[in-house]
XYZ file of N, CA and C in Angstrom:
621
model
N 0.833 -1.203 0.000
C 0.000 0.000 0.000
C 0.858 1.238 0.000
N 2.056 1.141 0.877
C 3.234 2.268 0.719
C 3.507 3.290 -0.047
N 3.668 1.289 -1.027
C 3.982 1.704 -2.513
C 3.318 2.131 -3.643
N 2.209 1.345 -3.425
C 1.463 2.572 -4.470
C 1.100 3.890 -3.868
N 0.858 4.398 -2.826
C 0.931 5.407 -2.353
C 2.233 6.952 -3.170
N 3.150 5.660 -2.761
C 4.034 6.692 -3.432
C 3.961 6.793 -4.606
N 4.077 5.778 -5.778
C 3.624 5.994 -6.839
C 2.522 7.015 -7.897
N 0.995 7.050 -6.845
C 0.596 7.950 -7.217
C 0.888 9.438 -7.056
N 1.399 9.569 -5.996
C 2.339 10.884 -5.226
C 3.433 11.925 -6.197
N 4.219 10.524 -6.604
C 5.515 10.616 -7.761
C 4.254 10.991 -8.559
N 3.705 10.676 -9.599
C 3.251 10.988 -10.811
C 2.606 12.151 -10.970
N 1.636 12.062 -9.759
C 1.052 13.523 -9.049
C 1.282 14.664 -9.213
N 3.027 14.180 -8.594
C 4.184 15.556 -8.496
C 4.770 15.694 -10.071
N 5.083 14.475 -11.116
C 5.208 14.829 -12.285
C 3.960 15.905 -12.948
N 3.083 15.332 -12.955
C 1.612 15.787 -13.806
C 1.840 17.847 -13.174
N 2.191 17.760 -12.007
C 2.490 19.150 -11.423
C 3.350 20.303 -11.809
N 4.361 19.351 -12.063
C 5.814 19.497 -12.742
C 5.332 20.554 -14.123
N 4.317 19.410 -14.732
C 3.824 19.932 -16.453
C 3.422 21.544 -16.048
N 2.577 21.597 -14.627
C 1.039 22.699 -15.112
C 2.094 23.601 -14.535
N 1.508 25.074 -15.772
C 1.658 26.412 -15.534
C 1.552 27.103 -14.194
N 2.085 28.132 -13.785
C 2.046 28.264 -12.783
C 1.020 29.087 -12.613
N 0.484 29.389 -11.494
C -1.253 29.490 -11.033
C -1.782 29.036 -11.489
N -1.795 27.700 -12.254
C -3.073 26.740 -13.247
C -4.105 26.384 -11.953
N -5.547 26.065 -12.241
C -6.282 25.954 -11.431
C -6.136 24.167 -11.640
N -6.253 23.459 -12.648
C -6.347 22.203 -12.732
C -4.760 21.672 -12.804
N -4.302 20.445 -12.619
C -3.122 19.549 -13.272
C -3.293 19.099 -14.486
N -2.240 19.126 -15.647
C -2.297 18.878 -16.764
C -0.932 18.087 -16.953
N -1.489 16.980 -17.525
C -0.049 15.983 -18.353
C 0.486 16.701 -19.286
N 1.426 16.173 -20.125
C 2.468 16.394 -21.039
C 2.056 16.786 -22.359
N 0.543 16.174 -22.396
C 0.135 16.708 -23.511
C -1.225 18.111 -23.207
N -1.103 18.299 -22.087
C -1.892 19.529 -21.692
C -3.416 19.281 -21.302
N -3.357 17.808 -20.895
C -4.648 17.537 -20.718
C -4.915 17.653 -19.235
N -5.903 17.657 -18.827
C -6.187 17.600 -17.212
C -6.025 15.924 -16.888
N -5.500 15.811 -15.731
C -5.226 14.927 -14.787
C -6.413 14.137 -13.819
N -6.502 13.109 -14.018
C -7.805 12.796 -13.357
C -7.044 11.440 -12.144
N -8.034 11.422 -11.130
C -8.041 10.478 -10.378
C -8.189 9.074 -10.252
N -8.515 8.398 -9.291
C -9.285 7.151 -9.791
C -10.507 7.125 -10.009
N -11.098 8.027 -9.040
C -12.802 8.323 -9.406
C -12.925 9.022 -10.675
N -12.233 8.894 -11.370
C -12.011 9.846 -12.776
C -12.613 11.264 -12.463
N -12.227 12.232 -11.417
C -12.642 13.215 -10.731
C -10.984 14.360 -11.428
N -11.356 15.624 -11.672
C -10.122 16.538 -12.535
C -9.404 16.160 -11.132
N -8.417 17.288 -11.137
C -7.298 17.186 -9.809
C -6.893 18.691 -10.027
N -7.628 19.052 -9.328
C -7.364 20.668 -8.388
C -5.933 20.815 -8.275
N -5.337 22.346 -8.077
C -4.455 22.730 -7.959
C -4.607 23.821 -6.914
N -3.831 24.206 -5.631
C -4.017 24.758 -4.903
C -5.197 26.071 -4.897
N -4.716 26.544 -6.522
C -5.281 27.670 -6.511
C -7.027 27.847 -7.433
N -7.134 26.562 -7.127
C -8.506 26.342 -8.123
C -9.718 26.917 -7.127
N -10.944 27.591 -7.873
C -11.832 27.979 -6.816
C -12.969 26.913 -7.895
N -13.841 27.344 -7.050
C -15.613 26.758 -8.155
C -15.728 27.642 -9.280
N -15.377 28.644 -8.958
C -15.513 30.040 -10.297
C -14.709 29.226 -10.921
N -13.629 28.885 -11.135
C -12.624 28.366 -12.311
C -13.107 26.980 -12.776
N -13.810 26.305 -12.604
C -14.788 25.247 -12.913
C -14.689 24.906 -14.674
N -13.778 24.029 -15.064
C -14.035 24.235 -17.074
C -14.908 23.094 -17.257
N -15.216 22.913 -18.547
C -16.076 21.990 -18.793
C -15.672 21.000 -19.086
N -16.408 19.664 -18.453
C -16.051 18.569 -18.113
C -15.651 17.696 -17.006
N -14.957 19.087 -15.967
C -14.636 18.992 -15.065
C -15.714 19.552 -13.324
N -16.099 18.505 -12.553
C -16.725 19.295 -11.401
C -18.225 19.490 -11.586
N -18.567 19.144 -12.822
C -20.178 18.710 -12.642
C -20.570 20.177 -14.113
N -19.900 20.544 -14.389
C -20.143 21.567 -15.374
C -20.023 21.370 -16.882
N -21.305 21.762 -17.449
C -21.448 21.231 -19.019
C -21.276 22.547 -19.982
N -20.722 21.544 -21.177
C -21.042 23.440 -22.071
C -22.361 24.065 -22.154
N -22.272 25.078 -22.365
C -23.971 25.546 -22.501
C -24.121 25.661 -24.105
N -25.161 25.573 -24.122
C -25.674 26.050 -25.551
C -25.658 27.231 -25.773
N -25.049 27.494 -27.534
C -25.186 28.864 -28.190
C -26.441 29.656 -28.015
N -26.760 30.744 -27.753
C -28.020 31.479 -27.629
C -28.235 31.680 -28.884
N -29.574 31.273 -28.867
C -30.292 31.062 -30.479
C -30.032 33.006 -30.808
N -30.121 32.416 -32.403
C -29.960 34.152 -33.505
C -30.994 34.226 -33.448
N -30.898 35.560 -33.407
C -32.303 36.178 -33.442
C -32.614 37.203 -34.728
N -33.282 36.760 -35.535
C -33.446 36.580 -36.555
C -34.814 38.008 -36.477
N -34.293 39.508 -36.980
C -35.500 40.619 -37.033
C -36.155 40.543 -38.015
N -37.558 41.043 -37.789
C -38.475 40.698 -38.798
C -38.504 41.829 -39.854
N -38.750 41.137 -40.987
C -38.339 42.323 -42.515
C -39.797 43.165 -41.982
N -39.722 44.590 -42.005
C -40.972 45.690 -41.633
C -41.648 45.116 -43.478
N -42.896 45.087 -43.483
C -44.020 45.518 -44.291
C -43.615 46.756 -44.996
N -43.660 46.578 -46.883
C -43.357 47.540 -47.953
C -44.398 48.278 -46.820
N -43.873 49.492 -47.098
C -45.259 50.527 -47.666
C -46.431 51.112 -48.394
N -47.147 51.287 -48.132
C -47.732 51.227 -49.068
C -47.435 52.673 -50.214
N -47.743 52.550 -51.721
C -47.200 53.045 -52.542
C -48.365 53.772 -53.333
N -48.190 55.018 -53.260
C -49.382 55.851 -54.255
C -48.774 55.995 -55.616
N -50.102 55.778 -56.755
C -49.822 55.098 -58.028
C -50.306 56.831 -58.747
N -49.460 57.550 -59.676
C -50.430 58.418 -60.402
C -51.405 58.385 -60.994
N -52.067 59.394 -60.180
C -54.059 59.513 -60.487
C -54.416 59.409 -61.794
N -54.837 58.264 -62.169
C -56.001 58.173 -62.940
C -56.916 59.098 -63.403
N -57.087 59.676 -64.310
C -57.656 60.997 -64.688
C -59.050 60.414 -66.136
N -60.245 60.960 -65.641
C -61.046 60.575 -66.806
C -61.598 62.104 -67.085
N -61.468 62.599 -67.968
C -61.640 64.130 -68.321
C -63.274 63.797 -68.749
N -64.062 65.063 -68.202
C -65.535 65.106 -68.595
C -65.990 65.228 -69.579
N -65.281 65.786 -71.081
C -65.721 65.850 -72.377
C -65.249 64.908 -73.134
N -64.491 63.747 -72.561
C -64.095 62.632 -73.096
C -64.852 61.477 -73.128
N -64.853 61.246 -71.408
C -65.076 60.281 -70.339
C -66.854 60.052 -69.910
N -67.226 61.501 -70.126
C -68.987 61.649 -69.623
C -69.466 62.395 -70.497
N -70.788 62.110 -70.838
C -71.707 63.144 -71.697
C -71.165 64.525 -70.561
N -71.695 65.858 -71.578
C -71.672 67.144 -71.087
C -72.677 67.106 -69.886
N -72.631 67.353 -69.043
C -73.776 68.269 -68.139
C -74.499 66.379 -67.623
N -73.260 65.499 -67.463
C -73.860 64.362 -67.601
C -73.118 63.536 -66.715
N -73.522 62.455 -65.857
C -72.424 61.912 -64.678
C -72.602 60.275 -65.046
N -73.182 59.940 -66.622
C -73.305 58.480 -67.313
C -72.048 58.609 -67.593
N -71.465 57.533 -67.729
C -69.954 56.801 -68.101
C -70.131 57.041 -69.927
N -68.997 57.080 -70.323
C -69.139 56.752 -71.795
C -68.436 56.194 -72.318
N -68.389 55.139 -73.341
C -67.434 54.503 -73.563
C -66.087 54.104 -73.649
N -65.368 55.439 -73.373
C -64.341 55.641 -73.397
C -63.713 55.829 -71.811
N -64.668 56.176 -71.180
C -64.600 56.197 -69.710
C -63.885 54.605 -69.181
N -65.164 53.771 -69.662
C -65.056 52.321 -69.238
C -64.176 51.641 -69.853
N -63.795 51.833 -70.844
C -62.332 51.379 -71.287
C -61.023 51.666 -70.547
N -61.045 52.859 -69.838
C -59.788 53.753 -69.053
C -60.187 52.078 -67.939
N -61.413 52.520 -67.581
C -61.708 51.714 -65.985
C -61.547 50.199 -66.033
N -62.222 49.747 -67.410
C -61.260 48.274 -67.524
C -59.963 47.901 -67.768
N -58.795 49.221 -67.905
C -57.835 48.862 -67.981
C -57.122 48.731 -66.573
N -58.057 49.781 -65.879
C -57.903 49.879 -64.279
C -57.532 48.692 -63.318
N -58.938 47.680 -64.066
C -59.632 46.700 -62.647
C -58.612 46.210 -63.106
N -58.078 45.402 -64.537
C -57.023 44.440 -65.010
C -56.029 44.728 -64.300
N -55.370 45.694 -63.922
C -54.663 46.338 -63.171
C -54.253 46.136 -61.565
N -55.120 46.776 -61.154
C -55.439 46.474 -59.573
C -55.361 45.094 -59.373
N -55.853 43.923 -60.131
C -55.688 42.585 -59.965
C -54.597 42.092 -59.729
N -53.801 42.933 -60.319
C -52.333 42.419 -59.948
C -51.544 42.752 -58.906
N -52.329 43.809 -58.192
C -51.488 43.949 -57.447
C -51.654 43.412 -56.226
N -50.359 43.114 -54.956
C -50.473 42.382 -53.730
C -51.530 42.955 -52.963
N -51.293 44.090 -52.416
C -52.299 44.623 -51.461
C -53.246 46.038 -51.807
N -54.272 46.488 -51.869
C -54.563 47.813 -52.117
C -55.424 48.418 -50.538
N -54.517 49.205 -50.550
C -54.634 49.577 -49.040
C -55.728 50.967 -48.924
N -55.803 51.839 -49.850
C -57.311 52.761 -50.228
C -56.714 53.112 -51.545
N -58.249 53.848 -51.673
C -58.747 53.969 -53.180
C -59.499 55.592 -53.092
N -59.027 56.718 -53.654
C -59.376 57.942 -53.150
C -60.099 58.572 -54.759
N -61.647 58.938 -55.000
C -62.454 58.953 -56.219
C -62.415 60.414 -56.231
N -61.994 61.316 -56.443
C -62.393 62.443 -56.338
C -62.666 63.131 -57.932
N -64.065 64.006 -57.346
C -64.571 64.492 -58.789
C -64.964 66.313 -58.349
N -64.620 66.699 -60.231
C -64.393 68.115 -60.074
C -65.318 68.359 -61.322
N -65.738 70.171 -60.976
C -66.367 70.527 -62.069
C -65.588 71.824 -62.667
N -66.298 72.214 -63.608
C -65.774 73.640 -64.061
C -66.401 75.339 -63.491
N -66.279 76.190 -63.883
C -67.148 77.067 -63.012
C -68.359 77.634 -64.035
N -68.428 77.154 -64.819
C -69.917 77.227 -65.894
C -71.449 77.232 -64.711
N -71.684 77.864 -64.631
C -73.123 77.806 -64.079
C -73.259 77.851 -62.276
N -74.174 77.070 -61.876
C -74.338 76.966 -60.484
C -73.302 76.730 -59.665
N -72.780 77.099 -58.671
C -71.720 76.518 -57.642
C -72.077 75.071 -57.040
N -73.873 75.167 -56.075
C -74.026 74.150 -55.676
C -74.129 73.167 -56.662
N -74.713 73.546 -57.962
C -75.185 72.725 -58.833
C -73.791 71.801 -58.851
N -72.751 72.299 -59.591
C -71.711 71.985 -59.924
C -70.934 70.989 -58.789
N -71.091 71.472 -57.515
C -70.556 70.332 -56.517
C -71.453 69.350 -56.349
N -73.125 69.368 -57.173
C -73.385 67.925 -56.984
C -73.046 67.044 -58.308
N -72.787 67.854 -59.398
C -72.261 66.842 -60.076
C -71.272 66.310 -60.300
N -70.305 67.286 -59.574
C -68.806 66.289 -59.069
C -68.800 64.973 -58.504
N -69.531 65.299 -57.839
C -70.109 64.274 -56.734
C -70.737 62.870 -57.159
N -71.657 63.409 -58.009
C -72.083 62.262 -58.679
C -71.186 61.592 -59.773
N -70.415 62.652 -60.567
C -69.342 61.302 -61.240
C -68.547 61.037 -60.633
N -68.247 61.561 -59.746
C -67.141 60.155 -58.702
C -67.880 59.178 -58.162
N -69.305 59.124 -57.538
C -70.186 57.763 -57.339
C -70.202 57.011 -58.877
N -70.480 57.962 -59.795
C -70.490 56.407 -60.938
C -69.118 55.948 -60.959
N -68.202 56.242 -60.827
C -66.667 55.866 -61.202
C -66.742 54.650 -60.012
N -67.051 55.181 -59.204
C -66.872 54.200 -57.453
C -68.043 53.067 -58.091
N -68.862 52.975 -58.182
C -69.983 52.030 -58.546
C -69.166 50.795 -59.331
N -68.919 52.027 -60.363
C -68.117 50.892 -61.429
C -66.843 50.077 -61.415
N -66.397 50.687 -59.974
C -65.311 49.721 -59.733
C -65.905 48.858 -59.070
N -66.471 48.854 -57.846
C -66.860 47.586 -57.247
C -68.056 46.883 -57.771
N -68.905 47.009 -59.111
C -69.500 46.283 -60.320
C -68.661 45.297 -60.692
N -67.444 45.645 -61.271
C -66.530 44.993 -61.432
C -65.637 43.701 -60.865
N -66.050 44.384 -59.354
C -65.484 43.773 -58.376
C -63.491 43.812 -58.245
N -63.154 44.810 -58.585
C -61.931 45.553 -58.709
C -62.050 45.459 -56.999
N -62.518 46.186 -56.295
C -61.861 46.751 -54.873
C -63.510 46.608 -54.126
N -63.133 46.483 -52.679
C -63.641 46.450 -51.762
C -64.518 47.823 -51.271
N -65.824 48.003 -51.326
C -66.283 49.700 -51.227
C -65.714 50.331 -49.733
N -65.617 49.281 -48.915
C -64.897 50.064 -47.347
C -63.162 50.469 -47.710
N -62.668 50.141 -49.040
C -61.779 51.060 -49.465
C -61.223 52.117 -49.977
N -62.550 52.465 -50.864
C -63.150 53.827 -51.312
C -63.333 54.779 -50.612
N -62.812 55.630 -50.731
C -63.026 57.445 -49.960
C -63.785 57.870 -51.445
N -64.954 58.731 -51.463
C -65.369 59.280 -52.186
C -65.903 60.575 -51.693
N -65.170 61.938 -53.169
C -65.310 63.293 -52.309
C -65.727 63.812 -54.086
N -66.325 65.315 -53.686
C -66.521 66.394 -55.041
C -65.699 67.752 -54.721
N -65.139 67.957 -55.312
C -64.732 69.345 -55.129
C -65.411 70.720 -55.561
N -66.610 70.151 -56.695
C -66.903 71.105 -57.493
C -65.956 71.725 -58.575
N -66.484 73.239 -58.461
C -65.246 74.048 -59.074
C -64.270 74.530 -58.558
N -64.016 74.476 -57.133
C -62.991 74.928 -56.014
C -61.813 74.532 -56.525
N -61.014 73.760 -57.421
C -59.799 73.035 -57.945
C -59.388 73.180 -59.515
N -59.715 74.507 -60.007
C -59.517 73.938 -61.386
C -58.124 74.017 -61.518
N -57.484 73.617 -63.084
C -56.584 73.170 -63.542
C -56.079 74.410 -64.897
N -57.106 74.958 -65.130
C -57.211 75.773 -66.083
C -57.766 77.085 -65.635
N -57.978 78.185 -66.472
C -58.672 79.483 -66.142
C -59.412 79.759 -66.803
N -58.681 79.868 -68.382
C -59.781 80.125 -69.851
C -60.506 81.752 -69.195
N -59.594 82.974 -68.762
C -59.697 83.985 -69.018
C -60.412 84.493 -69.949
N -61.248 85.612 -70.050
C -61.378 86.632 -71.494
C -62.479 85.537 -72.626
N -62.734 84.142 -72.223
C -63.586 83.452 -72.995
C -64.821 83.284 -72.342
N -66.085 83.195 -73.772
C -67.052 82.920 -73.463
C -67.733 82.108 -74.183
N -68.867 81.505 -74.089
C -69.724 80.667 -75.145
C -69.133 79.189 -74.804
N -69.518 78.849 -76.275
C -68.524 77.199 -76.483
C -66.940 77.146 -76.074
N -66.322 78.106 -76.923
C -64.983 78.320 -76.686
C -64.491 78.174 -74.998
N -65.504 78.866 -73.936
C -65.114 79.099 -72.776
C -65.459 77.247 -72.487
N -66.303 76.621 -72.937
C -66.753 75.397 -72.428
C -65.652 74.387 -72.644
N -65.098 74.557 -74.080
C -63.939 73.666 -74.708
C -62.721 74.160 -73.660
N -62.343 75.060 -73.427
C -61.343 75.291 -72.837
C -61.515 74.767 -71.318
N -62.252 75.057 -71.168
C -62.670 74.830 -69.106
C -62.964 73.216 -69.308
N -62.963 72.811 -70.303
C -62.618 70.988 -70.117
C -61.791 70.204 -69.279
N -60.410 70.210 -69.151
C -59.711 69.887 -68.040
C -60.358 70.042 -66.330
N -60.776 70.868 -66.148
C -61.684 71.178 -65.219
C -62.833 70.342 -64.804
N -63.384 69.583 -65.475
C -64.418 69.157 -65.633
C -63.844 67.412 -65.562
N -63.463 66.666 -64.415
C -62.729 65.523 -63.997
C -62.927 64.751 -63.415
N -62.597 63.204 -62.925
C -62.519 62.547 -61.854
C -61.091 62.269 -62.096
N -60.471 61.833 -60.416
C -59.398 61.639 -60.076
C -59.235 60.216 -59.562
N -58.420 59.323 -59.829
C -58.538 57.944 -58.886
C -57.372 57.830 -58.378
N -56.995 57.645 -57.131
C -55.855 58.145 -56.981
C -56.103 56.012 -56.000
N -54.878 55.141 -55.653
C -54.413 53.909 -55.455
C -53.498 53.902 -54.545
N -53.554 53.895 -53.332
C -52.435 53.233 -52.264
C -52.292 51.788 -52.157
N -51.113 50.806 -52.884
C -51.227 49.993 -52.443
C -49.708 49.510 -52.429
N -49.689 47.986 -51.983
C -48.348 47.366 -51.592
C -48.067 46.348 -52.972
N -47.192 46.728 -53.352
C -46.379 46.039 -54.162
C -46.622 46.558 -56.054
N -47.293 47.259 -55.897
C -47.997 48.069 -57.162
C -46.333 48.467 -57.908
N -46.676 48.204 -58.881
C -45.372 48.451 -59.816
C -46.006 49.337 -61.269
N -45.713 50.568 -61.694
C -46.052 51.710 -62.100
C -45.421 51.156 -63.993
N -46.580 51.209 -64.856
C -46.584 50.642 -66.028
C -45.546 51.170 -66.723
């Protein structure tokens, strides 16, 4: 018993020999830690529990803390240039019926809107010229932006709780047509005489 006593003692003191000085564990020749018979590490004077490595003393590696992976924010949504159906084109005169040429603009519309990912609102706004009545004139703004709005969700283009629908009247024109009167003043004050469709949506890509 002496003798192995000493034996482990001697090797002990070799394995000691190896480790750095203030090492917390004993390390052999090839820098490994030193174990017992209980296959337990082998402390070095100056080892505390804080110095604890893994493998050794009941302590495991820990796991990497998962990536955290931020979430891509939602496009924005994207306003498309307004859609414009001019009143001496688009509507009889003095008239808030669609005309053929109207509904052609608007079926190129819905084909349109179909494609796109999200449509987030839909803003109808209709204008008149200053020919005649004021009130008159803001109800028929009014009313060709309801046929325009009708005819989109006829279509089934857009959802009506996406629709804002407004008239401006003549409060907005685009033109002046100064110094004219008669027909001439009517032909000219055309631009004036409008609906607007104006498109917020996500992923809309501009023709």
């Amino acid at each position: 018993m002496k003798v192995r006593f000493t034996m482990v003692f001697l090797w002990a003191m070799g394995a000691m020999a190896l480790t750095p000085a203030h090492a917390q564990y004993l390390t052999d020749s090839r820098g490994e830690v030193v174990r017992n018979a209980y296959d337990e590490c082998w402390h070095t004077g100056f080892w505390t529990s804080a110095d604890a490595i893994v493998g050794c003393d009941g302590k495991v590696a820990e796991a990497p803390a998962p990536e955290v992976t931020k979430p891509v924010p939602p496009s924005p949504p994207v306003p498309l240039d307004p859609v414009v159906l001019n009143a001496d084109t688009h509507f009889a005169f003095d008239s808030a019926r669609l005309l053929p040429g109207a509904r052609a603009v608007l079926d190129a519309l819905v084909e349109e809107v179909q494609g796109y990912e999200s449509v987030e609102s839909v803003t109808i706004t209709g204008h008149a010229d200053r020919i005649g009545d004021a009130t008159y004139n803001q109800r028929l703004s009014e009313r060709r932006a309801q046929t325009v709005r009708q005819y989109l969700i006829d279509n089934r283009a857009l959802r009506p709780q996406l629709i804002q629908v407004s008239g401006k009247g003549e409060t907005r024109p685009v033109v002046v047509c100064e110094g004219l009167r008669g027909q001439p003043l009517v032909e000219c004050l055309a631009p004036n005489r409008r609906v607007e469709v104006v498109i917020q949506c996500v992923g809309c890509v501009e023709p």
